[in-house]
Amino acid sequence: MNPTKTASDIIHSSGGSGNIISVTHCMTRLRFVIDNNELVNQDEIKKIPGVLGVVNATGQLQIILGKDLIPVYVEVEKMFNGHADTQPAETVPLAPRQKKKVTALGILNTVIGFVASSVTPAVPGFIAGGMTLVVLLIITLISPEFKNSSTYSLLYFVSHSAFYFMPVFIAYGAAMKLGSTPIYSMIASSALIHPGFIKIAAAGGDVSFMGLPVLLDTYASSFLPALLIALVAARLEYYLNKVIPGIFKAVFVGTFTIIIAGGLGFLILGPLGAYIGKYIINFLMFLQNTFGALSVALLAGMMPFIIMAGIHHLFSPIIIQSLASTGSDSLFKPALIVHNMAEGGACFGVALRTKNKKLRAEALSSGIGCILAGVTEPAIYGINLRLKRPMYGVMAGGAAGGLVAGLLGAKAFVMGFSNLLSIPIFQQTLFAIVAGICTAIVVSSLVTYILGFEDIQ
């Protein structure tokens, strides 16, 4: 595969760089925000060497590249920023886009798309921060006195910053999605976690803005206030650019945007986002208290379809907020890691059953990637979904592993990646998640082997 040619072909089949609003990536997917979806040729993209699949969901065109992501992304970013291919793939004039009928489902999809697009750019940082905490945890287990060193403290600051400053990172992603100037949303959001405001909030008392009372709350590690602030800042910037004369735009558009968005952040947007966030966490706790281990089993069993829809990154800010609010996450992270193990187990079942040497090698490689690296797309699209019946093994293994992990009380206490190397994040519930992992691998392997599949000749 030639990364430069693959990147060029992807951009061309996506309607040209002029049809691409923004470019980001997660662990395995290239993610575009597209201006006009009618110019995108998904069938053509699927045929490009290196592309494992295409998903158009949550307001993004997601191109699954697996291990080839980074070299292709580097080339795509060069071409996109340099506008090497600005002509759309389809030059025939299109009929005006018809207004879509407003429905409850359409509104829900729009909201999910906005949140997913806002979170995606920050996810690699969340994982890096969590894994740094894992490394520190392992070192302190080996050498307990290390925790008292200044090196430990400084590295903890580095890792914790990934979560503490989440409002700023989310504001950046939201502004990019909205096509506004990111720094305005970032400034207005960061005001909520300014050391001065935190000091005032800790001291208590009455605080007002323009004579109106301000709720004194802690907004660190929150994400909804930043989303709301970014929405308001984008609309303000658009409106101010229309009403402020050209000669004054450079000075007053940004000034008034951060003053108004920041003020509303303290008065309305921050408190509203915090209340909604707390209700989300309370609802999740209600589900777990009501359904117990079954909730982990159901989520793990459904996870392949959630990943294929490209909305699994929505879990990241909820996990972080749950960790900040309750100190642990006993739903999403256990389900995610157990599902990844089930994907790997199904691949091992394929490797044991197939008589095709090439397929066996691919299945083993993909299975090891799921378990050790937590990268599942090659397994999903290259092995399990392609052969169809192994997906039953994945679902059975995920559900069984999730049930065991849930019954034994598996809880993640730190944000981290969902692979075998990340199990220290479960700390005192390590046995519970190891039991869930072993169950997922064994059950998915056995079910896949027993059910069989149409072997590739």
Short mmCIF file of C-alpha atoms in Angstrom, two decimals:
data_model
loop_
_atom_site.label_atom_id
_atom_site.label_comp_id
_atom_site.label_asym_id
_atom_site.label_seq_id
_atom_site.Cartn_x
_atom_site.Cartn_y
_atom_site.Cartn_z
CA MET A 1 0.00 0.00 0.00
CA ASN A 2 1.24 3.47 -0.94
CA PRO A 3 0.07 5.92 1.80
CA THR A 4 0.31 8.93 -0.53
CA LYS A 5 -1.82 7.32 -3.26
CA THR A 6 -4.29 5.93 -0.72
CA ALA A 7 -4.66 9.38 0.86
CA SER A 8 -5.15 11.02 -2.53
CA ASP A 9 -7.74 8.44 -3.58
CA ILE A 10 -9.63 8.82 -0.29
CA ILE A 11 -9.79 12.61 -0.61
CA HIS A 12 -10.88 12.41 -4.25
CA SER A 13 -13.61 9.84 -3.49
CA SER A 14 -14.77 11.97 -0.56
CA GLY A 15 -15.58 14.84 -2.92
CA GLY A 16 -12.19 16.55 -2.88
CA SER A 17 -10.59 18.55 -0.08
CA GLY A 18 -13.02 21.37 -0.84
CA ASN A 19 -15.81 19.07 0.37
CA ILE A 20 -14.01 18.27 3.65
CA ILE A 21 -14.61 20.62 6.57
CA SER A 22 -12.21 19.03 9.06
CA VAL A 23 -9.93 16.01 9.41
CA THR A 24 -9.31 14.06 12.63
CA HIS A 25 -8.56 10.46 13.56
CA CYS A 26 -9.00 8.05 16.45
CA MET A 27 -7.04 4.84 17.04
CA THR A 28 -8.03 3.11 13.80
CA ARG A 29 -10.27 5.48 11.82
CA LEU A 30 -9.77 8.52 9.65
CA ARG A 31 -12.67 10.87 10.41
CA PHE A 32 -13.95 13.58 8.07
CA VAL A 33 -16.65 16.15 8.65
CA ILE A 34 -18.17 16.46 5.18
CA ASP A 35 -19.89 19.47 3.64
CA ASN A 36 -22.00 17.63 1.03
CA ASN A 37 -22.50 13.89 1.44
CA GLU A 38 -23.87 13.63 -2.10
CA LEU A 39 -20.31 14.08 -3.39
CA VAL A 40 -18.99 11.12 -1.39
CA ASN A 41 -18.59 7.77 -3.18
CA GLN A 42 -18.46 5.20 -0.38
CA ASP A 43 -18.31 2.20 -2.73
CA GLU A 44 -15.23 3.71 -4.37
CA ILE A 45 -13.58 4.36 -1.00
CA LYS A 46 -14.11 0.73 0.08
CA LYS A 47 -12.10 -0.46 -2.95
CA ILE A 48 -9.05 1.67 -2.08
CA PRO A 49 -6.07 -0.45 -0.89
CA GLY A 50 -5.71 -0.34 2.88
CA VAL A 51 -9.35 0.60 3.59
CA LEU A 52 -11.10 -1.96 5.81
CA GLY A 53 -14.51 -0.33 5.78
CA VAL A 54 -16.50 2.91 5.69
CA VAL A 55 -19.07 4.20 8.18
CA ASN A 56 -21.08 7.39 7.71
CA ALA A 57 -22.52 8.09 11.13
CA THR A 58 -22.58 10.62 13.98
CA GLY A 59 -21.99 13.44 11.50
CA GLN A 60 -18.69 11.98 10.32
CA LEU A 61 -17.38 9.99 7.38
CA GLN A 62 -15.31 7.34 9.16
CA ILE A 63 -12.77 5.45 7.05
CA ILE A 64 -11.41 2.39 8.85
CA LEU A 65 -7.69 1.85 8.18
CA GLY A 66 -6.49 -0.13 11.20
CA LYS A 67 -2.69 -0.38 11.41
CA ASP A 68 -2.27 1.76 8.27
CA LEU A 69 -4.03 4.76 9.82
CA ILE A 70 -1.14 7.01 10.84
CA PRO A 71 0.86 7.04 7.55
CA VAL A 72 -2.34 7.67 5.58
CA TYR A 73 -3.54 10.33 8.02
CA VAL A 74 -0.22 12.20 7.73
CA GLU A 75 -0.59 12.33 3.95
CA VAL A 76 -4.27 13.27 4.13
CA GLU A 77 -3.52 16.13 6.50
CA LYS A 78 -0.78 17.43 4.18
CA MET A 79 -3.11 17.35 1.18
CA PHE A 80 -6.06 18.78 3.10
CA ASN A 81 -4.12 21.66 4.60
CA GLY A 82 -2.31 22.29 1.33
CA HIS A 83 -5.53 21.88 -0.68
CA ALA A 84 -3.73 19.63 -3.13
CA ASP A 85 -7.04 18.35 -4.40
CA THR A 86 -9.68 21.05 -4.12
CA GLN A 87 -11.85 19.95 -7.01
CA PRO A 88 -14.81 17.78 -6.05
CA ALA A 89 -14.90 14.29 -7.49
CA GLU A 90 -18.22 15.05 -9.13
CA THR A 91 -18.31 18.26 -11.14
CA VAL A 92 -21.80 17.88 -12.55
CA PRO A 93 -24.07 20.51 -10.91
CA LEU A 94 -26.26 18.97 -8.30
CA ALA A 95 -29.86 19.74 -7.61
CA PRO A 96 -30.36 21.89 -4.50
CA ARG A 97 -30.33 19.81 -1.37
CA GLN A 98 -33.82 19.31 -0.09
CA LYS A 99 -34.62 20.29 3.46
CA LYS A 100 -34.80 17.26 5.68
CA LYS A 101 -37.96 16.72 7.67
CA VAL A 102 -37.36 17.43 11.34
CA THR A 103 -38.00 14.29 13.41
CA ALA A 104 -37.14 13.19 16.94
CA LEU A 105 -34.76 10.55 15.53
CA GLY A 106 -33.13 13.13 13.27
CA ILE A 107 -32.58 15.48 16.21
CA LEU A 108 -31.13 12.61 18.27
CA ASN A 109 -28.74 11.68 15.45
CA THR A 110 -27.65 15.31 15.14
CA VAL A 111 -26.96 15.54 18.88
CA ILE A 112 -25.04 12.26 18.90
CA GLY A 113 -23.07 13.37 15.84
CA PHE A 114 -22.14 16.67 17.45
CA VAL A 115 -21.04 15.05 20.72
CA ALA A 116 -19.06 12.30 18.95
CA SER A 117 -17.28 14.78 16.68
CA SER A 118 -16.45 17.00 19.65
CA VAL A 119 -15.00 14.15 21.70
CA THR A 120 -13.02 12.35 18.98
CA PRO A 121 -9.95 14.67 18.80
CA ALA A 122 -9.41 14.34 22.57
CA VAL A 123 -9.74 10.54 22.88
CA PRO A 124 -6.05 9.71 22.14
CA GLY A 125 -5.08 12.16 24.88
CA PHE A 126 -7.49 10.57 27.38
CA ILE A 127 -5.99 7.16 26.63
CA ALA A 128 -2.42 8.49 26.88
CA GLY A 129 -3.19 10.13 30.22
CA GLY A 130 -4.81 6.97 31.57
CA MET A 131 -1.95 4.74 30.46
CA THR A 132 0.55 7.14 32.06
CA LEU A 133 -1.32 6.65 35.35
CA VAL A 134 -1.11 2.88 34.79
CA VAL A 135 2.67 3.12 34.34
CA LEU A 136 2.96 5.16 37.57
CA LEU A 137 0.80 2.60 39.37
CA ILE A 138 3.01 -0.29 38.23
CA ILE A 139 6.19 1.55 39.27
CA THR A 140 4.79 2.30 42.73
CA LEU A 141 3.84 -1.36 43.18
CA ILE A 142 7.43 -2.34 42.43
CA SER A 143 8.98 0.56 44.36
CA PRO A 144 6.52 2.12 46.88
CA GLU A 145 8.91 4.93 47.85
CA PHE A 146 8.68 6.31 44.29
CA LYS A 147 5.26 7.78 45.18
CA ASN A 148 6.96 10.23 47.55
CA SER A 149 9.32 11.57 44.88
CA SER A 150 8.92 14.83 42.97
CA THR A 151 9.26 12.86 39.72
CA TYR A 152 6.10 10.95 40.59
CA SER A 153 4.27 14.19 41.40
CA LEU A 154 5.28 15.88 38.15
CA LEU A 155 4.35 12.86 36.04
CA TYR A 156 1.03 12.65 37.88
CA PHE A 157 0.37 16.28 36.92
CA VAL A 158 1.07 15.37 33.28
CA SER A 159 -1.29 12.38 33.30
CA HIS A 160 -4.05 14.07 35.33
CA SER A 161 -4.06 17.10 33.02
CA ALA A 162 -5.62 14.93 30.28
CA PHE A 163 -8.79 14.70 32.38
CA TYR A 164 -8.75 17.83 34.53
CA PHE A 165 -8.68 20.12 31.48
CA MET A 166 -11.26 18.09 29.56
CA PRO A 167 -13.56 21.13 29.11
CA VAL A 168 -10.84 22.87 27.08
CA PHE A 169 -10.20 19.84 24.87
CA ILE A 170 -13.90 19.24 24.29
CA ALA A 171 -14.41 22.92 23.44
CA TYR A 172 -11.73 22.62 20.76
CA GLY A 173 -13.37 19.57 19.16
CA ALA A 174 -16.82 21.17 19.29
CA ALA A 175 -15.57 24.41 17.69
CA MET A 176 -13.87 22.43 14.91
CA LYS A 177 -17.12 20.56 14.28
CA LEU A 178 -19.07 23.85 14.19
CA GLY A 179 -16.55 25.60 11.95
CA SER A 180 -15.96 28.41 14.47
CA THR A 181 -12.70 29.77 15.90
CA PRO A 182 -11.60 27.19 18.52
CA ILE A 183 -9.68 29.55 20.79
CA TYR A 184 -12.83 31.54 21.68
CA SER A 185 -14.66 28.43 22.93
CA MET A 186 -11.50 27.21 24.68
CA ILE A 187 -11.02 30.49 26.56
CA ALA A 188 -14.67 30.71 27.66
CA SER A 189 -14.64 27.07 28.80
CA SER A 190 -11.29 27.29 30.61
CA ALA A 191 -12.68 30.15 32.73
CA LEU A 192 -14.79 27.52 34.54
CA ILE A 193 -11.63 25.76 35.76
CA HIS A 194 -9.51 28.87 36.36
CA PRO A 195 -7.61 28.55 39.68
CA GLY A 196 -9.17 31.82 40.87
CA PHE A 197 -12.73 30.58 40.32
CA ILE A 198 -11.92 27.24 41.95
CA LYS A 199 -10.59 29.10 44.99
CA ILE A 200 -13.77 31.19 45.19
CA ALA A 201 -15.94 28.07 44.78
CA ALA A 202 -14.04 26.29 47.58
CA ALA A 203 -14.45 29.27 49.90
CA GLY A 204 -18.19 29.48 49.24
CA GLY A 205 -20.25 32.61 49.75
CA ASP A 206 -22.27 34.73 47.34
CA VAL A 207 -20.86 35.44 43.89
CA SER A 208 -22.67 37.34 41.14
CA PHE A 209 -22.12 38.33 37.52
CA MET A 210 -23.82 41.55 36.38
CA GLY A 211 -25.98 41.31 39.50
CA LEU A 212 -27.08 37.71 38.77
CA PRO A 213 -26.11 34.83 41.10
CA VAL A 214 -23.38 32.40 40.01
CA LEU A 215 -23.51 28.72 40.95
CA LEU A 216 -20.25 27.75 42.69
CA ASP A 217 -19.46 24.30 41.35
CA THR A 218 -16.45 22.28 40.20
CA TYR A 219 -16.31 21.92 36.42
CA ALA A 220 -12.99 20.06 36.09
CA SER A 221 -13.32 16.79 34.12
CA SER A 222 -16.78 17.81 32.85
CA PHE A 223 -17.74 17.87 29.19
CA LEU A 224 -21.33 19.11 28.79
CA PRO A 225 -20.64 22.70 29.91
CA ALA A 226 -17.92 22.98 27.25
CA LEU A 227 -20.25 21.65 24.54
CA LEU A 228 -22.89 24.23 25.43
CA ILE A 229 -20.35 27.06 25.58
CA ALA A 230 -18.93 26.06 22.17
CA LEU A 231 -22.43 26.10 20.65
CA VAL A 232 -23.13 29.59 22.01
CA ALA A 233 -19.67 30.91 21.08
CA ALA A 234 -20.08 29.66 17.50
CA ARG A 235 -23.43 31.42 17.10
CA LEU A 236 -22.10 34.59 18.70
CA GLU A 237 -19.06 34.65 16.42
CA TYR A 238 -21.28 34.18 13.35
CA TYR A 239 -23.68 36.95 14.41
CA LEU A 240 -20.96 39.39 15.46
CA ASN A 241 -19.14 38.92 12.15
CA LYS A 242 -22.35 40.02 10.42
CA VAL A 243 -23.05 43.13 12.50
CA ILE A 244 -19.57 44.48 13.32
CA PRO A 245 -18.00 46.57 10.52
CA GLY A 246 -15.00 45.02 8.78
CA ILE A 247 -12.41 47.41 10.23
CA PHE A 248 -13.39 46.45 13.81
CA LYS A 249 -13.89 42.68 13.37
CA ALA A 250 -10.35 41.68 14.36
CA VAL A 251 -10.67 43.43 17.72
CA PHE A 252 -14.30 43.15 18.78
CA VAL A 253 -15.60 39.82 17.41
CA GLY A 254 -13.33 37.77 19.66
CA THR A 255 -13.65 40.18 22.59
CA PHE A 256 -17.44 40.15 22.69
CA THR A 257 -17.58 36.41 21.97
CA ILE A 258 -15.52 35.41 25.00
CA ILE A 259 -17.16 38.02 27.27
CA ILE A 260 -20.70 36.89 26.46
CA ALA A 261 -19.97 33.14 26.16
CA GLY A 262 -17.82 33.23 29.30
CA GLY A 263 -20.46 35.16 31.27
CA LEU A 264 -23.21 32.79 30.15
CA GLY A 265 -20.91 29.90 31.06
CA PHE A 266 -20.85 31.04 34.69
CA LEU A 267 -24.55 31.96 34.83
CA ILE A 268 -26.37 29.33 32.76
CA LEU A 269 -24.31 27.00 30.55
CA GLY A 270 -21.93 25.66 33.20
CA PRO A 271 -24.65 24.91 35.79
CA LEU A 272 -26.97 23.44 33.13
CA GLY A 273 -24.24 21.16 31.79
CA ALA A 274 -23.23 20.12 35.30
CA TYR A 275 -26.83 19.25 36.25
CA ILE A 276 -27.36 17.20 33.07
CA GLY A 277 -24.05 15.42 33.63
CA LYS A 278 -25.00 14.50 37.19
CA TYR A 279 -28.38 13.16 36.02
CA ILE A 280 -26.60 11.01 33.39
CA ILE A 281 -24.31 9.52 36.05
CA ASN A 282 -27.27 8.96 38.40
CA PHE A 283 -29.21 7.25 35.59
CA LEU A 284 -26.28 4.93 34.85
CA MET A 285 -25.98 4.09 38.54
CA PHE A 286 -29.73 3.38 38.60
CA LEU A 287 -29.35 0.98 35.65
CA GLN A 288 -26.49 -0.84 37.33
CA ASN A 289 -28.29 -1.02 40.68
CA THR A 290 -31.43 -2.32 38.94
CA PHE A 291 -29.95 -4.78 36.43
CA GLY A 292 -26.58 -5.44 38.10
CA ALA A 293 -24.18 -7.64 36.15
CA LEU A 294 -26.72 -8.02 33.35
CA SER A 295 -26.11 -4.41 32.30
CA VAL A 296 -22.41 -5.14 31.67
CA ALA A 297 -23.30 -8.36 29.83
CA LEU A 298 -25.82 -6.61 27.54
CA LEU A 299 -23.46 -3.74 26.74
CA ALA A 300 -20.53 -6.07 26.02
CA GLY A 301 -22.72 -8.27 23.81
CA MET A 302 -23.94 -5.26 21.80
CA MET A 303 -20.51 -3.62 21.57
CA PRO A 304 -19.60 -4.90 18.06
CA PHE A 305 -22.53 -2.98 16.57
CA ILE A 306 -21.79 0.12 18.67
CA ILE A 307 -18.22 0.09 17.34
CA MET A 308 -19.36 -0.48 13.77
CA ALA A 309 -21.65 2.53 14.14
CA GLY A 310 -18.64 4.55 15.27
CA ILE A 311 -20.26 5.91 18.44
CA HIS A 312 -18.16 4.09 21.06
CA HIS A 313 -16.08 7.24 21.64
CA LEU A 314 -19.15 8.80 23.24
CA PHE A 315 -18.31 6.65 26.27
CA SER A 316 -14.97 8.38 26.96
CA PRO A 317 -16.25 11.61 28.56
CA ILE A 318 -18.94 9.68 30.46
CA ILE A 319 -16.28 7.32 31.86
CA ILE A 320 -14.12 10.29 32.90
CA GLN A 321 -17.05 12.05 34.55
CA SER A 322 -18.01 8.83 36.31
CA LEU A 323 -14.46 8.45 37.60
CA ALA A 324 -14.52 12.05 38.81
CA SER A 325 -17.98 11.73 40.42
CA THR A 326 -17.94 8.22 41.93
CA GLY A 327 -14.26 7.22 41.77
CA SER A 328 -14.84 4.23 39.48
CA ASP A 329 -16.56 2.91 36.36
CA SER A 330 -18.21 -0.48 36.61
CA LEU A 331 -20.07 -0.44 33.28
CA PHE A 332 -18.37 1.00 30.20
CA LYS A 333 -14.72 0.10 30.73
CA PRO A 334 -15.43 -3.51 31.83
CA ALA A 335 -17.75 -3.97 28.82
CA LEU A 336 -15.21 -2.44 26.41
CA ILE A 337 -12.26 -4.57 27.51
CA VAL A 338 -14.33 -7.77 27.66
CA HIS A 339 -15.65 -7.13 24.15
CA ASN A 340 -12.13 -6.66 22.77
CA MET A 341 -11.13 -9.99 24.29
CA ALA A 342 -14.19 -11.64 22.72
CA GLU A 343 -13.21 -10.32 19.28
CA GLY A 344 -9.77 -11.82 19.78
CA GLY A 345 -11.20 -15.11 21.00
CA ALA A 346 -13.44 -15.41 17.93
CA CYS A 347 -10.38 -14.88 15.73
CA PHE A 348 -8.62 -17.72 17.56
CA GLY A 349 -11.67 -19.91 16.93
CA VAL A 350 -11.41 -19.09 13.23
CA ALA A 351 -7.68 -19.91 13.25
CA LEU A 352 -8.37 -23.29 14.86
CA ARG A 353 -11.19 -24.18 12.43
CA THR A 354 -9.94 -22.92 9.06
CA LYS A 355 -7.85 -24.99 6.67
CA ASN A 356 -6.69 -21.88 4.82
CA LYS A 357 -3.13 -21.02 5.98
CA LYS A 358 -3.41 -17.37 4.93
CA LEU A 359 -6.72 -16.91 6.79
CA ARG A 360 -5.25 -18.66 9.85
CA ALA A 361 -2.32 -16.24 9.90
CA GLU A 362 -4.62 -13.23 9.47
CA ALA A 363 -6.96 -14.48 12.22
CA LEU A 364 -4.11 -15.07 14.67
CA SER A 365 -2.61 -11.65 13.94
CA SER A 366 -5.97 -9.90 14.35
CA GLY A 367 -6.74 -11.83 17.54
CA ILE A 368 -3.43 -10.92 19.14
CA GLY A 369 -4.03 -7.28 18.11
CA CYS A 370 -7.40 -7.28 19.89
CA ILE A 371 -6.03 -8.73 23.11
CA LEU A 372 -2.65 -7.02 23.42
CA ALA A 373 -3.32 -3.73 21.61
CA GLY A 374 -7.10 -3.39 21.95
CA VAL A 375 -7.49 -2.66 18.22
CA THR A 376 -10.57 -4.52 17.00
CA GLU A 377 -11.39 -3.13 13.55
CA PRO A 378 -9.11 -5.56 11.63
CA ALA A 379 -10.79 -8.43 13.50
CA ILE A 380 -14.32 -7.09 13.00
CA TYR A 381 -14.08 -6.19 9.32
CA GLY A 382 -11.31 -8.51 8.18
CA ILE A 383 -12.34 -11.72 9.96
CA ASN A 384 -15.48 -11.94 12.08
CA LEU A 385 -17.95 -9.83 10.11
CA ARG A 386 -16.58 -11.07 6.79
CA LEU A 387 -17.18 -14.70 7.84
CA LYS A 388 -20.52 -13.74 9.49
CA ARG A 389 -21.01 -16.58 12.00
CA PRO A 390 -17.98 -15.71 14.16
CA MET A 391 -19.94 -12.57 15.16
CA TYR A 392 -22.24 -14.87 17.16
CA GLY A 393 -19.14 -16.02 18.99
CA VAL A 394 -18.15 -12.43 19.70
CA MET A 395 -21.59 -11.58 21.09
CA ALA A 396 -21.74 -14.76 23.22
CA GLY A 397 -18.21 -14.27 24.54
CA GLY A 398 -18.77 -10.60 25.29
CA ALA A 399 -22.04 -11.28 27.11
CA ALA A 400 -20.58 -14.19 29.11
CA GLY A 401 -17.42 -12.29 30.01
CA GLY A 402 -19.43 -9.19 30.92
CA LEU A 403 -21.71 -11.24 33.17
CA VAL A 404 -18.76 -12.77 35.02
CA ALA A 405 -16.98 -9.43 35.37
CA GLY A 406 -20.19 -7.78 36.57
CA LEU A 407 -21.03 -10.50 39.08
CA LEU A 408 -17.53 -10.35 40.56
CA GLY A 409 -17.65 -6.53 40.76
CA ALA A 410 -15.05 -5.42 38.18
CA LYS A 411 -14.44 -1.65 38.37
CA ALA A 412 -12.00 0.59 36.54
CA PHE A 413 -10.47 3.25 38.79
CA VAL A 414 -8.37 4.97 36.10
CA MET A 415 -8.99 5.83 32.45
CA GLY A 416 -6.98 3.59 30.14
CA PHE A 417 -7.03 1.65 26.92
CA SER A 418 -9.07 -1.54 26.60
CA ASN A 419 -6.40 -4.22 26.25
CA LEU A 420 -4.61 -6.84 28.32
CA LEU A 421 -1.83 -4.43 29.28
CA SER A 422 -4.38 -2.08 30.85
CA ILE A 423 -5.83 -4.46 33.46
CA PRO A 424 -3.93 -2.69 36.31
CA ILE A 425 -6.54 0.12 36.03
CA PHE A 426 -8.95 -2.27 37.78
CA GLN A 427 -6.69 -2.28 40.86
CA GLN A 428 -8.36 -4.22 43.73
CA THR A 429 -10.92 -5.77 41.34
CA LEU A 430 -8.16 -7.21 39.14
CA PHE A 431 -9.32 -10.81 39.68
CA ALA A 432 -12.85 -9.91 38.56
CA ILE A 433 -11.77 -8.46 35.22
CA VAL A 434 -9.24 -11.26 34.61
CA ALA A 435 -12.03 -13.79 35.14
CA GLY A 436 -14.24 -11.86 32.73
CA ILE A 437 -11.45 -11.69 30.15
CA CYS A 438 -10.70 -15.41 30.34
CA THR A 439 -14.41 -16.23 30.06
CA ALA A 440 -14.83 -13.97 27.02
CA ILE A 441 -11.86 -15.48 25.16
CA VAL A 442 -12.79 -19.09 25.89
CA VAL A 443 -16.54 -18.74 25.15
CA SER A 444 -16.06 -16.76 21.93
CA SER A 445 -13.41 -19.23 20.70
CA LEU A 446 -15.58 -22.27 21.45
CA VAL A 447 -18.79 -20.82 19.99
CA THR A 448 -16.97 -19.76 16.82
CA TYR A 449 -15.30 -23.16 16.45
CA ILE A 450 -18.53 -25.10 17.07
CA LEU A 451 -20.75 -22.96 14.81
CA GLY A 452 -18.17 -22.95 12.04
CA PHE A 453 -18.25 -20.73 8.96
CA GLU A 454 -17.91 -20.91 5.22
CA ASP A 455 -14.17 -21.47 4.94
CA ILE A 456 -12.24 -19.37 2.43
CA GLN A 457 -10.53 -21.53 -0.19
#
